[in-house]
mmCIF file of N, CA and C in Angstrom:
data_model
loop_
_atom_site.group_PDB
_atom_site.id
_atom_site.type_symbol
_atom_site.label_atom_id
_atom_site.label_comp_id
_atom_site.label_asym_id
_atom_site.label_seq_id
_atom_site.Cartn_x
_atom_site.Cartn_y
_atom_site.Cartn_z
ATOM 1 N N MET Q 24 186.960 -95.991 -108.208
ATOM 2 C CA MET Q 24 188.095 -96.081 -107.513
ATOM 3 C C MET Q 24 188.567 -97.218 -107.490
ATOM 4 N N VAL Q 25 188.050 -98.325 -107.295
ATOM 5 C CA VAL Q 25 188.061 -99.925 -106.954
ATOM 6 C C VAL Q 25 189.076 -100.438 -108.008
ATOM 7 N N LEU Q 26 188.338 -99.414 -109.303
ATOM 8 C CA LEU Q 26 188.424 -99.922 -110.660
ATOM 9 C C LEU Q 26 189.824 -99.880 -110.702
ATOM 10 N N ALA Q 27 190.569 -98.591 -110.328
ATOM 11 C CA ALA Q 27 191.374 -98.345 -110.874
ATOM 12 C C ALA Q 27 192.700 -98.899 -109.527
ATOM 13 N N GLN Q 28 192.202 -99.074 -109.182
ATOM 14 C CA GLN Q 28 193.371 -100.001 -107.672
ATOM 15 C C GLN Q 28 193.563 -101.549 -108.707
ATOM 16 N N TYR Q 29 191.996 -102.233 -109.038
ATOM 17 C CA TYR Q 29 192.164 -103.064 -109.870
ATOM 18 C C TYR Q 29 193.247 -103.034 -110.879
ATOM 19 N N TYR Q 30 192.930 -102.189 -111.949
ATOM 20 C CA TYR Q 30 193.827 -102.071 -112.825
ATOM 21 C C TYR Q 30 195.468 -101.495 -112.789
ATOM 22 N N ASN Q 31 195.722 -100.926 -111.567
ATOM 23 C CA ASN Q 31 197.392 -100.748 -111.060
ATOM 24 C C ASN Q 31 197.476 -102.094 -110.655
ATOM 25 N N PHE Q 32 197.105 -102.761 -109.640
ATOM 26 C CA PHE Q 32 197.340 -104.412 -109.851
ATOM 27 C C PHE Q 32 197.387 -105.224 -110.905
ATOM 28 N N VAL Q 33 196.642 -105.540 -111.836
ATOM 29 C CA VAL Q 33 197.172 -105.923 -113.143
ATOM 30 C C VAL Q 33 198.292 -105.435 -113.673
ATOM 31 N N ARG Q 34 198.434 -103.901 -113.843
ATOM 32 C CA ARG Q 34 199.209 -103.214 -114.681
ATOM 33 C C ARG Q 34 200.667 -103.510 -113.708
ATOM 34 N N PHE Q 35 200.874 -103.431 -112.536
ATOM 35 C CA PHE Q 35 202.312 -103.729 -111.525
ATOM 36 C C PHE Q 35 202.488 -105.440 -111.587
ATOM 37 N N GLY Q 36 201.125 -106.313 -111.057
ATOM 38 C CA GLY Q 36 201.562 -107.554 -110.766
ATOM 39 C C GLY Q 36 201.545 -107.427 -109.427
ATOM 40 N N LYS Q 37 201.221 -108.471 -108.720
ATOM 41 C CA LYS Q 37 201.289 -108.622 -107.050
ATOM 42 C C LYS Q 37 202.446 -108.289 -106.807
ATOM 43 N N ALA Q 38 203.925 -108.622 -107.167
ATOM 44 C CA ALA Q 38 205.080 -107.663 -106.346
ATOM 45 C C ALA Q 38 205.466 -106.267 -106.484
ATOM 46 N N GLY Q 39 204.335 -106.072 -108.053
ATOM 47 C CA GLY Q 39 205.198 -104.502 -107.885
ATOM 48 C C GLY Q 39 203.658 -103.308 -107.336
ATOM 49 N N TYR Q 40 202.790 -104.151 -107.019
ATOM 50 C CA TYR Q 40 202.049 -103.714 -106.528
ATOM 51 C C TYR Q 40 201.747 -103.234 -104.931
ATOM 52 N N GLN Q 41 202.323 -104.804 -104.327
ATOM 53 C CA GLN Q 41 202.696 -104.514 -102.678
ATOM 54 C C GLN Q 41 204.211 -103.754 -102.329
ATOM 55 N N LEU Q 42 204.954 -103.612 -103.762
ATOM 56 C CA LEU Q 42 206.437 -102.636 -103.550
ATOM 57 C C LEU Q 42 205.501 -101.104 -103.432
ATOM 58 N N ILE Q 43 204.570 -100.864 -104.268
ATOM 59 C CA ILE Q 43 204.385 -99.792 -104.083
ATOM 60 C C ILE Q 43 203.551 -99.433 -102.968
ATOM 61 N N MET Q 44 202.756 -100.080 -102.763
ATOM 62 C CA MET Q 44 201.549 -99.925 -101.017
ATOM 63 C C MET Q 44 202.863 -99.682 -100.134
ATOM 64 N N GLU Q 45 203.885 -100.449 -100.161
ATOM 65 C CA GLU Q 45 204.585 -100.835 -99.143
ATOM 66 C C GLU Q 45 205.589 -99.086 -98.732
ATOM 67 N N ILE Q 46 206.039 -98.354 -100.118
ATOM 68 C CA ILE Q 46 206.692 -97.040 -100.156
ATOM 69 C C ILE Q 46 205.709 -96.187 -99.904
ATOM 70 N N MET Q 47 204.480 -96.110 -100.150
ATOM 71 C CA MET Q 47 203.734 -95.148 -99.704
ATOM 72 C C MET Q 47 203.308 -95.199 -98.314
ATOM 73 N N GLN Q 48 203.662 -96.881 -97.469
ATOM 74 C CA GLN Q 48 203.350 -96.267 -95.998
ATOM 75 C C GLN Q 48 204.468 -95.951 -95.607
ATOM 76 N N GLU Q 49 205.701 -96.439 -95.892
ATOM 77 C CA GLU Q 49 206.958 -96.276 -95.372
ATOM 78 C C GLU Q 49 206.922 -94.376 -95.142
ATOM 79 N N ASN Q 50 206.113 -93.754 -96.660
ATOM 80 C CA ASN Q 50 206.142 -92.383 -96.810
ATOM 81 C C ASN Q 50 205.368 -91.461 -95.843
ATOM 82 N N ALA Q 51 204.012 -92.392 -95.397
ATOM 83 C CA ALA Q 51 203.379 -91.718 -94.577
ATOM 84 C C ALA Q 51 203.520 -92.179 -93.261
ATOM 85 N N GLU Q 52 204.316 -93.390 -93.214
ATOM 86 C CA GLU Q 52 205.212 -93.393 -91.629
ATOM 87 C C GLU Q 52 205.868 -92.328 -91.467
ATOM 88 N N ALA Q 53 206.946 -92.154 -92.187
ATOM 89 C CA ALA Q 53 207.689 -90.975 -92.051
ATOM 90 C C ALA Q 53 207.362 -89.694 -91.623
ATOM 91 N N LEU Q 54 206.159 -89.365 -92.819
ATOM 92 C CA LEU Q 54 205.448 -88.220 -92.340
ATOM 93 C C LEU Q 54 204.653 -88.074 -90.926
ATOM 94 N N ALA Q 55 204.180 -89.149 -90.420
ATOM 95 C CA ALA Q 55 203.447 -89.237 -89.445
ATOM 96 C C ALA Q 55 204.897 -89.122 -87.810
ATOM 97 N N ALA Q 56 205.888 -89.527 -88.583
ATOM 98 C CA ALA Q 56 206.920 -89.271 -87.449
ATOM 99 C C ALA Q 56 207.406 -87.879 -87.270
ATOM 100 N N ASP Q 57 207.538 -87.079 -88.782
ATOM 101 C CA ASP Q 57 208.483 -86.080 -88.621
ATOM 102 C C ASP Q 57 207.158 -85.148 -88.087
ATOM 103 N N ILE Q 58 206.125 -85.176 -88.565
ATOM 104 C CA ILE Q 58 205.107 -84.049 -87.867
ATOM 105 C C ILE Q 58 205.338 -84.136 -86.473
ATOM 106 N N LYS Q 59 205.023 -85.272 -85.886
ATOM 107 C CA LYS Q 59 205.037 -85.546 -84.544
ATOM 108 C C LYS Q 59 206.106 -84.799 -83.792
ATOM 109 N N GLY Q 60 207.127 -84.827 -84.657
ATOM 110 C CA GLY Q 60 208.753 -84.266 -83.880
ATOM 111 C C GLY Q 60 208.839 -82.968 -83.623
ATOM 112 N N MET Q 61 207.459 -82.368 -84.994
ATOM 113 C CA MET Q 61 207.262 -80.812 -84.543
ATOM 114 C C MET Q 61 207.068 -80.100 -83.138
ATOM 115 N N GLY Q 62 206.374 -81.171 -82.245
ATOM 116 C CA GLY Q 62 205.913 -80.880 -80.948
ATOM 117 C C GLY Q 62 204.302 -80.635 -81.011
ATOM 118 N N PRO Q 63 204.060 -79.446 -81.997
ATOM 119 C CA PRO Q 63 202.791 -79.023 -81.338
ATOM 120 C C PRO Q 63 201.706 -80.022 -81.640
ATOM 121 N N PHE Q 64 201.720 -81.148 -82.527
ATOM 122 C CA PHE Q 64 200.794 -82.053 -83.084
ATOM 123 C C PHE Q 64 200.840 -83.375 -82.292
ATOM 124 N N GLN Q 65 199.338 -83.798 -82.422
ATOM 125 C CA GLN Q 65 199.610 -85.470 -82.227
ATOM 126 C C GLN Q 65 199.039 -86.046 -83.108
ATOM 127 N N ILE Q 66 199.051 -87.377 -83.571
ATOM 128 C CA ILE Q 66 198.853 -88.430 -84.694
ATOM 129 C C ILE Q 66 197.713 -89.212 -84.331
ATOM 130 N N ILE Q 67 196.796 -88.916 -85.120
ATOM 131 C CA ILE Q 67 195.505 -89.989 -84.774
ATOM 132 C C ILE Q 67 195.736 -91.439 -85.564
ATOM 133 N N GLY Q 68 195.210 -92.057 -84.816
ATOM 134 C CA GLY Q 68 195.905 -93.507 -85.118
ATOM 135 C C GLY Q 68 197.060 -94.053 -85.326
ATOM 136 N N ALA Q 69 198.286 -93.190 -84.551
ATOM 137 C CA ALA Q 69 199.160 -93.420 -84.091
ATOM 138 C C ALA Q 69 199.222 -94.865 -83.919
ATOM 139 N N GLY Q 70 200.620 -95.931 -84.534
ATOM 140 C CA GLY Q 70 200.469 -97.383 -84.063
ATOM 141 C C GLY Q 70 199.448 -98.084 -84.413
ATOM 142 N N GLU Q 71 198.678 -97.834 -85.497
ATOM 143 C CA GLU Q 71 197.612 -98.600 -85.576
ATOM 144 C C GLU Q 71 197.685 -99.067 -87.122
ATOM 145 N N GLU Q 72 197.338 -100.350 -87.808
ATOM 146 C CA GLU Q 72 197.439 -100.294 -89.145
ATOM 147 C C GLU Q 72 196.267 -99.596 -90.010
ATOM 148 N N THR Q 73 196.959 -98.403 -90.806
ATOM 149 C CA THR Q 73 195.725 -97.697 -91.868
ATOM 150 C C THR Q 73 196.182 -97.428 -93.011
ATOM 151 N N LEU Q 74 195.483 -96.733 -93.632
ATOM 152 C CA LEU Q 74 195.694 -96.196 -95.119
ATOM 153 C C LEU Q 74 196.801 -95.478 -95.055
ATOM 154 N N PRO Q 75 197.478 -95.349 -96.272
ATOM 155 C CA PRO Q 75 198.945 -94.359 -96.304
ATOM 156 C C PRO Q 75 198.303 -93.485 -96.104
ATOM 157 N N LEU Q 76 197.920 -92.818 -95.300
ATOM 158 C CA LEU Q 76 197.402 -91.305 -94.892
ATOM 159 C C LEU Q 76 197.793 -90.529 -93.613
ATOM 160 N N VAL Q 77 198.133 -89.692 -93.330
ATOM 161 C CA VAL Q 77 198.492 -89.390 -91.657
ATOM 162 C C VAL Q 77 197.220 -87.982 -91.407
ATOM 163 N N ALA Q 78 196.352 -88.584 -89.996
ATOM 164 C CA ALA Q 78 195.016 -87.808 -89.434
ATOM 165 C C ALA Q 78 196.253 -87.156 -88.358
ATOM 166 N N PHE Q 79 196.358 -85.790 -88.297
ATOM 167 C CA PHE Q 79 196.578 -85.299 -87.305
ATOM 168 C C PHE Q 79 195.916 -84.083 -86.670
ATOM 169 N N ASN Q 80 196.355 -83.571 -85.546
ATOM 170 C CA ASN Q 80 195.465 -81.992 -84.823
ATOM 171 C C ASN Q 80 196.497 -81.852 -83.917
ATOM 172 N N LEU Q 81 196.275 -80.453 -83.292
ATOM 173 C CA LEU Q 81 197.264 -79.662 -82.434
ATOM 174 C C LEU Q 81 196.810 -80.400 -80.850
ATOM 175 N N ALA Q 82 197.904 -80.770 -80.511
ATOM 176 C CA ALA Q 82 197.931 -81.077 -79.248
ATOM 177 C C ALA Q 82 197.712 -80.228 -77.863
ATOM 178 N N ASP Q 83 197.470 -79.137 -78.222
ATOM 179 C CA ASP Q 83 197.459 -78.030 -76.900
ATOM 180 C C ASP Q 83 196.792 -76.815 -77.653
ATOM 181 N N GLU Q 84 196.508 -76.039 -76.805
ATOM 182 C CA GLU Q 84 195.851 -74.357 -77.553
ATOM 183 C C GLU Q 84 196.810 -73.964 -77.777
ATOM 184 N N HIS Q 85 196.493 -73.121 -78.878
ATOM 185 C CA HIS Q 85 197.582 -72.125 -79.094
ATOM 186 C C HIS Q 85 196.422 -70.962 -80.299
ATOM 187 N N PRO Q 86 197.017 -70.267 -80.014
ATOM 188 C CA PRO Q 86 196.046 -69.015 -81.031
ATOM 189 C C PRO Q 86 195.468 -69.107 -82.421
ATOM 190 N N TYR Q 87 196.080 -70.154 -82.827
ATOM 191 C CA TYR Q 87 195.843 -70.457 -84.296
ATOM 192 C C TYR Q 87 194.964 -71.780 -83.744
ATOM 193 N N ASP Q 88 194.392 -72.549 -85.301
ATOM 194 C CA ASP Q 88 193.964 -73.874 -85.447
ATOM 195 C C ASP Q 88 194.383 -74.437 -86.343
ATOM 196 N N GLU Q 89 194.112 -75.786 -86.573
ATOM 197 C CA GLU Q 89 193.947 -76.718 -87.720
ATOM 198 C C GLU Q 89 193.584 -75.709 -89.138
ATOM 199 N N PHE Q 90 192.009 -75.227 -88.916
ATOM 200 C CA PHE Q 90 192.208 -74.218 -90.061
ATOM 201 C C PHE Q 90 192.855 -73.376 -90.997
ATOM 202 N N ASP Q 91 193.182 -72.578 -89.639
ATOM 203 C CA ASP Q 91 194.629 -71.747 -90.329
ATOM 204 C C ASP Q 91 196.016 -72.348 -90.657
ATOM 205 N N ILE Q 92 195.934 -73.223 -89.994
ATOM 206 C CA ILE Q 92 197.288 -74.152 -90.988
ATOM 207 C C ILE Q 92 197.383 -74.527 -92.083
ATOM 208 N N ALA Q 93 196.064 -75.117 -92.411
ATOM 209 C CA ALA Q 93 195.376 -75.231 -93.897
ATOM 210 C C ALA Q 93 195.460 -74.318 -94.506
ATOM 211 N N PHE Q 94 195.086 -72.942 -94.048
ATOM 212 C CA PHE Q 94 194.833 -72.067 -95.073
ATOM 213 C C PHE Q 94 196.312 -71.467 -95.176
ATOM 214 N N GLN Q 95 197.448 -71.724 -94.699
ATOM 215 C CA GLN Q 95 198.543 -71.281 -94.887
ATOM 216 C C GLN Q 95 199.181 -71.951 -95.747
ATOM 217 N N LEU Q 96 199.258 -73.109 -95.639
ATOM 218 C CA LEU Q 96 200.145 -74.298 -96.430
ATOM 219 C C LEU Q 96 199.630 -74.252 -97.775
ATOM 220 N N SER Q 97 198.005 -73.848 -97.804
ATOM 221 C CA SER Q 97 197.936 -73.875 -99.249
ATOM 222 C C SER Q 97 198.317 -71.826 -99.988
ATOM 223 N N ALA Q 98 197.952 -71.415 -98.761
ATOM 224 C CA ALA Q 98 198.318 -70.002 -99.442
ATOM 225 C C ALA Q 98 199.706 -69.635 -99.671
ATOM 226 N N GLU Q 99 200.904 -69.791 -99.057
ATOM 227 C CA GLU Q 99 202.128 -69.763 -98.863
ATOM 228 C C GLU Q 99 202.475 -71.255 -99.808
ATOM 229 N N ARG Q 100 202.177 -72.053 -99.850
ATOM 230 C CA ARG Q 100 203.247 -73.366 -100.781
ATOM 231 C C ARG Q 100 202.082 -74.170 -101.217
ATOM 232 N N GLY Q 101 200.863 -73.834 -101.900
ATOM 233 C CA GLY Q 101 200.035 -74.435 -102.777
ATOM 234 C C GLY Q 101 199.702 -76.177 -102.307
ATOM 235 N N TRP Q 102 200.084 -76.403 -101.186
ATOM 236 C CA TRP Q 102 199.103 -77.510 -100.230
ATOM 237 C C TRP Q 102 198.094 -78.075 -100.183
ATOM 238 N N MET Q 103 197.636 -78.933 -100.488
ATOM 239 C CA MET Q 103 195.900 -79.107 -99.848
ATOM 240 C C MET Q 103 196.127 -80.023 -99.100
ATOM 241 N N VAL Q 104 195.991 -79.622 -97.784
ATOM 242 C CA VAL Q 104 196.064 -80.506 -96.708
ATOM 243 C C VAL Q 104 194.530 -80.036 -95.794
ATOM 244 N N PRO Q 105 193.401 -80.671 -96.186
ATOM 245 C CA PRO Q 105 192.371 -80.341 -95.611
ATOM 246 C C PRO Q 105 192.299 -80.048 -94.169
ATOM 247 N N ALA Q 106 191.854 -79.454 -93.349
ATOM 248 C CA ALA Q 106 190.931 -79.363 -92.232
ATOM 249 C C ALA Q 106 189.191 -78.929 -92.118
ATOM 250 N N TYR Q 107 188.952 -80.017 -90.773
ATOM 251 C CA TYR Q 107 187.678 -80.231 -90.859
ATOM 252 C C TYR Q 107 187.569 -80.780 -89.289
ATOM 253 N N THR Q 108 185.830 -81.120 -88.813
ATOM 254 C CA THR Q 108 185.580 -81.195 -87.931
ATOM 255 C C THR Q 108 185.210 -82.505 -87.993
ATOM 256 N N MET Q 109 184.902 -83.497 -87.107
ATOM 257 C CA MET Q 109 184.399 -84.368 -87.005
ATOM 258 C C MET Q 109 182.791 -84.403 -86.859
ATOM 259 N N PRO Q 110 181.874 -85.451 -86.811
ATOM 260 C CA PRO Q 110 180.517 -85.148 -87.037
ATOM 261 C C PRO Q 110 179.594 -85.254 -85.764
ATOM 262 N N PRO Q 111 178.918 -84.506 -85.830
ATOM 263 C CA PRO Q 111 177.679 -84.262 -84.311
ATOM 264 C C PRO Q 111 178.547 -84.535 -83.194
ATOM 265 N N ASP Q 112 178.451 -85.873 -82.692
ATOM 266 C CA ASP Q 112 178.567 -86.050 -81.282
ATOM 267 C C ASP Q 112 180.460 -85.603 -81.057
ATOM 268 N N ALA Q 113 181.241 -85.399 -82.107
ATOM 269 C CA ALA Q 113 182.644 -84.995 -81.782
ATOM 270 C C ALA Q 113 182.633 -83.707 -82.696
ATOM 271 N N HIS Q 114 181.852 -82.805 -82.952
ATOM 272 C CA HIS Q 114 181.632 -81.668 -84.009
ATOM 273 C C HIS Q 114 182.879 -80.243 -83.251
ATOM 274 N N ASP Q 115 183.593 -81.139 -81.785
ATOM 275 C CA ASP Q 115 184.784 -79.909 -81.756
ATOM 276 C C ASP Q 115 186.016 -80.577 -81.870
ATOM 277 N N VAL Q 116 185.944 -81.460 -82.297
ATOM 278 C CA VAL Q 116 187.196 -81.905 -83.164
ATOM 279 C C VAL Q 116 187.609 -81.531 -84.166
ATOM 280 N N LYS Q 117 188.939 -80.916 -84.122
ATOM 281 C CA LYS Q 117 189.486 -80.665 -85.448
ATOM 282 C C LYS Q 117 190.362 -81.396 -86.039
ATOM 283 N N MET Q 118 190.498 -81.544 -87.135
ATOM 284 C CA MET Q 118 191.738 -82.896 -88.116
ATOM 285 C C MET Q 118 192.383 -82.301 -88.945
ATOM 286 N N MET Q 119 193.309 -82.395 -89.300
ATOM 287 C CA MET Q 119 194.059 -82.321 -90.517
ATOM 288 C C MET Q 119 194.520 -83.728 -91.018
ATOM 289 N N ARG Q 120 194.338 -84.107 -92.563
ATOM 290 C CA ARG Q 120 194.996 -85.278 -93.205
ATOM 291 C C ARG Q 120 195.144 -85.216 -94.177
ATOM 292 N N ALA Q 121 196.570 -85.864 -94.815
ATOM 293 C CA ALA Q 121 197.597 -85.546 -95.923
ATOM 294 C C ALA Q 121 197.385 -87.045 -96.102
ATOM 295 N N LEU Q 122 196.914 -87.384 -97.374
ATOM 296 C CA LEU Q 122 197.173 -88.300 -98.252
ATOM 297 C C LEU Q 122 198.000 -88.626 -98.850
ATOM 298 N N VAL Q 123 198.700 -89.755 -98.530
ATOM 299 C CA VAL Q 123 200.036 -90.156 -99.464
ATOM 300 C C VAL Q 123 199.943 -91.185 -100.151
ATOM 301 N N LYS Q 124 200.036 -90.399 -101.639
ATOM 302 C CA LYS Q 124 199.989 -91.131 -102.662
ATOM 303 C C LYS Q 124 200.840 -91.465 -103.487
ATOM 304 N N LEU Q 125 200.918 -92.517 -104.434
ATOM 305 C CA LEU Q 125 202.167 -92.687 -105.286
ATOM 306 C C LEU Q 125 203.160 -91.357 -105.914
ATOM 307 N N ASN Q 126 202.359 -90.434 -106.179
ATOM 308 C CA ASN Q 126 203.007 -89.132 -106.952
ATOM 309 C C ASN Q 126 203.747 -88.287 -105.758
ATOM 310 N N LEU Q 127 203.416 -89.017 -104.094
ATOM 311 C CA LEU Q 127 204.296 -87.864 -103.044
ATOM 312 C C LEU Q 127 205.714 -88.711 -102.871
ATOM 313 N N PRO Q 128 206.266 -88.884 -103.329
ATOM 314 C CA PRO Q 128 207.735 -89.397 -103.003
ATOM 315 C C PRO Q 128 208.415 -89.022 -101.771
ATOM 316 N N ARG Q 129 209.428 -89.814 -101.313
ATOM 317 C CA ARG Q 129 209.567 -88.975 -99.819
ATOM 318 C C ARG Q 129 210.538 -87.582 -100.178
ATOM 319 N N SER Q 130 211.247 -87.171 -101.128
ATOM 320 C CA SER Q 130 210.987 -85.787 -101.102
ATOM 321 C C SER Q 130 210.359 -84.981 -100.926
ATOM 322 N N LEU Q 131 209.186 -84.985 -101.134
ATOM 323 C CA LEU Q 131 207.818 -83.882 -101.215
ATOM 324 C C LEU Q 131 207.643 -84.682 -99.929
ATOM 325 N N VAL Q 132 207.705 -85.327 -99.166
ATOM 326 C CA VAL Q 132 206.997 -85.749 -97.628
ATOM 327 C C VAL Q 132 207.922 -84.969 -97.279
ATOM 328 N N ASP Q 133 209.379 -84.941 -97.294
ATOM 329 C CA ASP Q 133 210.231 -83.814 -96.744
ATOM 330 C C ASP Q 133 210.396 -82.574 -96.750
ATOM 331 N N ARG Q 134 209.525 -82.176 -97.900
ATOM 332 C CA ARG Q 134 209.073 -80.357 -98.446
ATOM 333 C C ARG Q 134 207.953 -80.251 -97.826
ATOM 334 N N LEU Q 135 206.877 -81.041 -97.570
ATOM 335 C CA LEU Q 135 205.629 -80.756 -96.793
ATOM 336 C C LEU Q 135 205.790 -80.897 -95.401
ATOM 337 N N VAL Q 136 206.837 -81.408 -94.623
ATOM 338 C CA VAL Q 136 207.258 -81.226 -93.735
ATOM 339 C C VAL Q 136 207.998 -79.727 -92.693
ATOM 340 N N ASP Q 137 209.212 -79.257 -93.946
ATOM 341 C CA ASP Q 137 209.406 -78.136 -94.069
ATOM 342 C C ASP Q 137 208.516 -76.613 -93.940
ATOM 343 N N ASP Q 138 207.542 -77.366 -94.978
ATOM 344 C CA ASP Q 138 206.311 -76.494 -95.278
ATOM 345 C C ASP Q 138 205.128 -76.397 -93.999
ATOM 346 N N VAL Q 139 205.216 -77.453 -93.274
ATOM 347 C CA VAL Q 139 204.200 -77.613 -92.250
ATOM 348 C C VAL Q 139 205.321 -76.787 -91.248
ATOM 349 N N ALA Q 140 206.179 -76.480 -91.010
ATOM 350 C CA ALA Q 140 207.017 -75.879 -89.951
ATOM 351 C C ALA Q 140 206.986 -74.394 -90.072
ATOM 352 N N ASP Q 141 207.380 -74.114 -91.384
ATOM 353 C CA ASP Q 141 207.293 -72.646 -91.771
ATOM 354 C C ASP Q 141 205.506 -72.247 -91.800
ATOM 355 N N ALA Q 142 204.333 -72.649 -92.027
ATOM 356 C CA ALA Q 142 203.004 -72.301 -91.725
ATOM 357 C C ALA Q 142 203.380 -72.173 -90.253
ATOM 358 N N LEU Q 143 203.534 -72.926 -89.578
ATOM 359 C CA LEU Q 143 203.610 -72.798 -88.032
ATOM 360 C C LEU Q 143 204.329 -71.333 -87.364
ATOM 361 N N LYS Q 144 205.550 -71.224 -88.178
ATOM 362 C CA LYS Q 144 206.315 -70.012 -87.851
ATOM 363 C C LYS Q 144 205.571 -68.831 -88.134
ATOM 364 N N THR Q 145 205.046 -68.909 -89.566
ATOM 365 C CA THR Q 145 204.090 -67.410 -89.535
ATOM 366 C C THR Q 145 202.961 -67.358 -88.790
ATOM 367 N N LEU Q 146 202.014 -68.428 -88.719
ATOM 368 C CA LEU Q 146 201.311 -68.075 -87.759
ATOM 369 C C LEU Q 146 201.281 -67.707 -86.444
ATOM 370 N N GLU Q 147 202.685 -68.449 -86.003
ATOM 371 C CA GLU Q 147 203.058 -67.866 -85.063
ATOM 372 C C GLU Q 147 203.793 -66.076 -84.689
ATOM 373 N N ASP Q 148 203.943 -65.649 -85.914
ATOM 374 C CA ASP Q 148 204.274 -64.776 -85.702
ATOM 375 C C ASP Q 148 203.319 -63.566 -86.101
ATOM 376 N N LYS Q 149 202.304 -63.934 -87.011
ATOM 377 C CA LYS Q 149 201.090 -63.087 -87.505
ATOM 378 C C LYS Q 149 199.794 -63.174 -86.683
ATOM 379 N N GLY Q 150 199.684 -64.433 -86.205
ATOM 380 C CA GLY Q 150 198.347 -64.779 -85.247
ATOM 381 C C GLY Q 150 197.817 -65.444 -86.638
ATOM 382 N N PRO Q 151 196.622 -65.870 -85.778
ATOM 383 C CA PRO Q 151 195.400 -66.441 -86.494
ATOM 384 C C PRO Q 151 195.043 -65.917 -87.989
ATOM 385 N N VAL Q 152 194.892 -66.737 -89.250
ATOM 386 C CA VAL Q 152 194.475 -66.005 -90.171
ATOM 387 C C VAL Q 152 193.136 -65.073 -90.118
ATOM 388 N N SER Q 153 192.555 -63.977 -91.109
ATOM 389 C CA SER Q 153 191.438 -63.357 -90.737
ATOM 390 C C SER Q 153 190.178 -64.232 -91.586
ATOM 391 N N SER Q 154 189.176 -63.542 -90.823
ATOM 392 C CA SER Q 154 187.949 -64.287 -91.372
ATOM 393 C C SER Q 154 188.016 -64.642 -92.579
ATOM 394 N N SER Q 155 188.116 -63.855 -93.652
ATOM 395 C CA SER Q 155 188.082 -63.696 -94.918
ATOM 396 C C SER Q 155 188.815 -64.651 -95.082
ATOM 397 N N GLU Q 156 189.845 -64.705 -95.257
ATOM 398 C CA GLU Q 156 190.636 -66.023 -95.612
ATOM 399 C C GLU Q 156 190.178 -67.529 -94.818
ATOM 400 N N ARG Q 157 189.870 -67.408 -93.973
ATOM 401 C CA ARG Q 157 189.337 -68.780 -93.230
ATOM 402 C C ARG Q 157 187.903 -69.194 -94.158
ATOM 403 N N ALA Q 158 187.500 -68.267 -94.339
ATOM 404 C CA ALA Q 158 186.275 -68.400 -95.517
ATOM 405 C C ALA Q 158 187.125 -69.581 -96.726
ATOM 406 N N ARG Q 159 188.522 -69.146 -97.343
ATOM 407 C CA ARG Q 159 188.729 -69.899 -98.432
ATOM 408 C C ARG Q 159 189.355 -71.409 -98.030
ATOM 409 N N VAL Q 160 189.423 -71.440 -96.767
ATOM 410 C CA VAL Q 160 189.728 -72.908 -96.560
ATOM 411 C C VAL Q 160 189.106 -74.184 -96.617
ATOM 412 N N LYS Q 161 189.670 -75.049 -97.096
ATOM 413 C CA LYS Q 161 189.089 -76.847 -97.563
ATOM 414 C C LYS Q 161 188.787 -77.152 -96.667
ATOM 415 N N THR Q 162 187.412 -77.450 -96.638
ATOM 416 C CA THR Q 162 186.755 -78.385 -95.422
ATOM 417 C C THR Q 162 186.542 -79.523 -95.239
ATOM 418 N N SER Q 163 186.442 -80.347 -96.774
ATOM 419 C CA SER Q 163 185.853 -81.090 -96.982
ATOM 420 C C SER Q 163 186.906 -82.295 -97.081
ATOM 421 N N VAL Q 164 186.037 -83.662 -96.691
ATOM 422 C CA VAL Q 164 187.242 -84.866 -96.585
ATOM 423 C C VAL Q 164 187.473 -85.552 -97.987
ATOM 424 N N THR Q 165 186.747 -84.424 -99.007
ATOM 425 C CA THR Q 165 186.763 -85.039 -100.577
ATOM 426 C C THR Q 165 188.098 -84.639 -101.311
ATOM 427 N N HIS Q 166 189.037 -83.856 -100.434
ATOM 428 C CA HIS Q 166 190.021 -83.115 -100.575
ATOM 429 C C HIS Q 166 191.247 -84.072 -100.913
#
């Protein structure tokens, strides 16, 4: 991955690489603001300087959880927004992570926000996913 970033730096030059990184960061900030604006989520690391990604989880208790949302996003819309738990001393904390890459323009950020809202509506209507559906949820941070 370091070589890939170095290649991009050489290919686009300092100004081009900086512009790309700024656009990715702006898209991540827009995604975080829109997800937080939905109501049920809290943004992890809000206000801190981070990589262009959004880590979030449900702020309150719901009949569904982050794994159900991840399944719904994958099943309904094809998004890979992984849900996972934290390491041993915080294993009860569940999170989701959306990585904002160069190929995720603002139009797709807006689409993702709409699809998260649709997934929440579906889960509110039907309840949590079944155990067989849950077994298909991606739970690795490598996605």
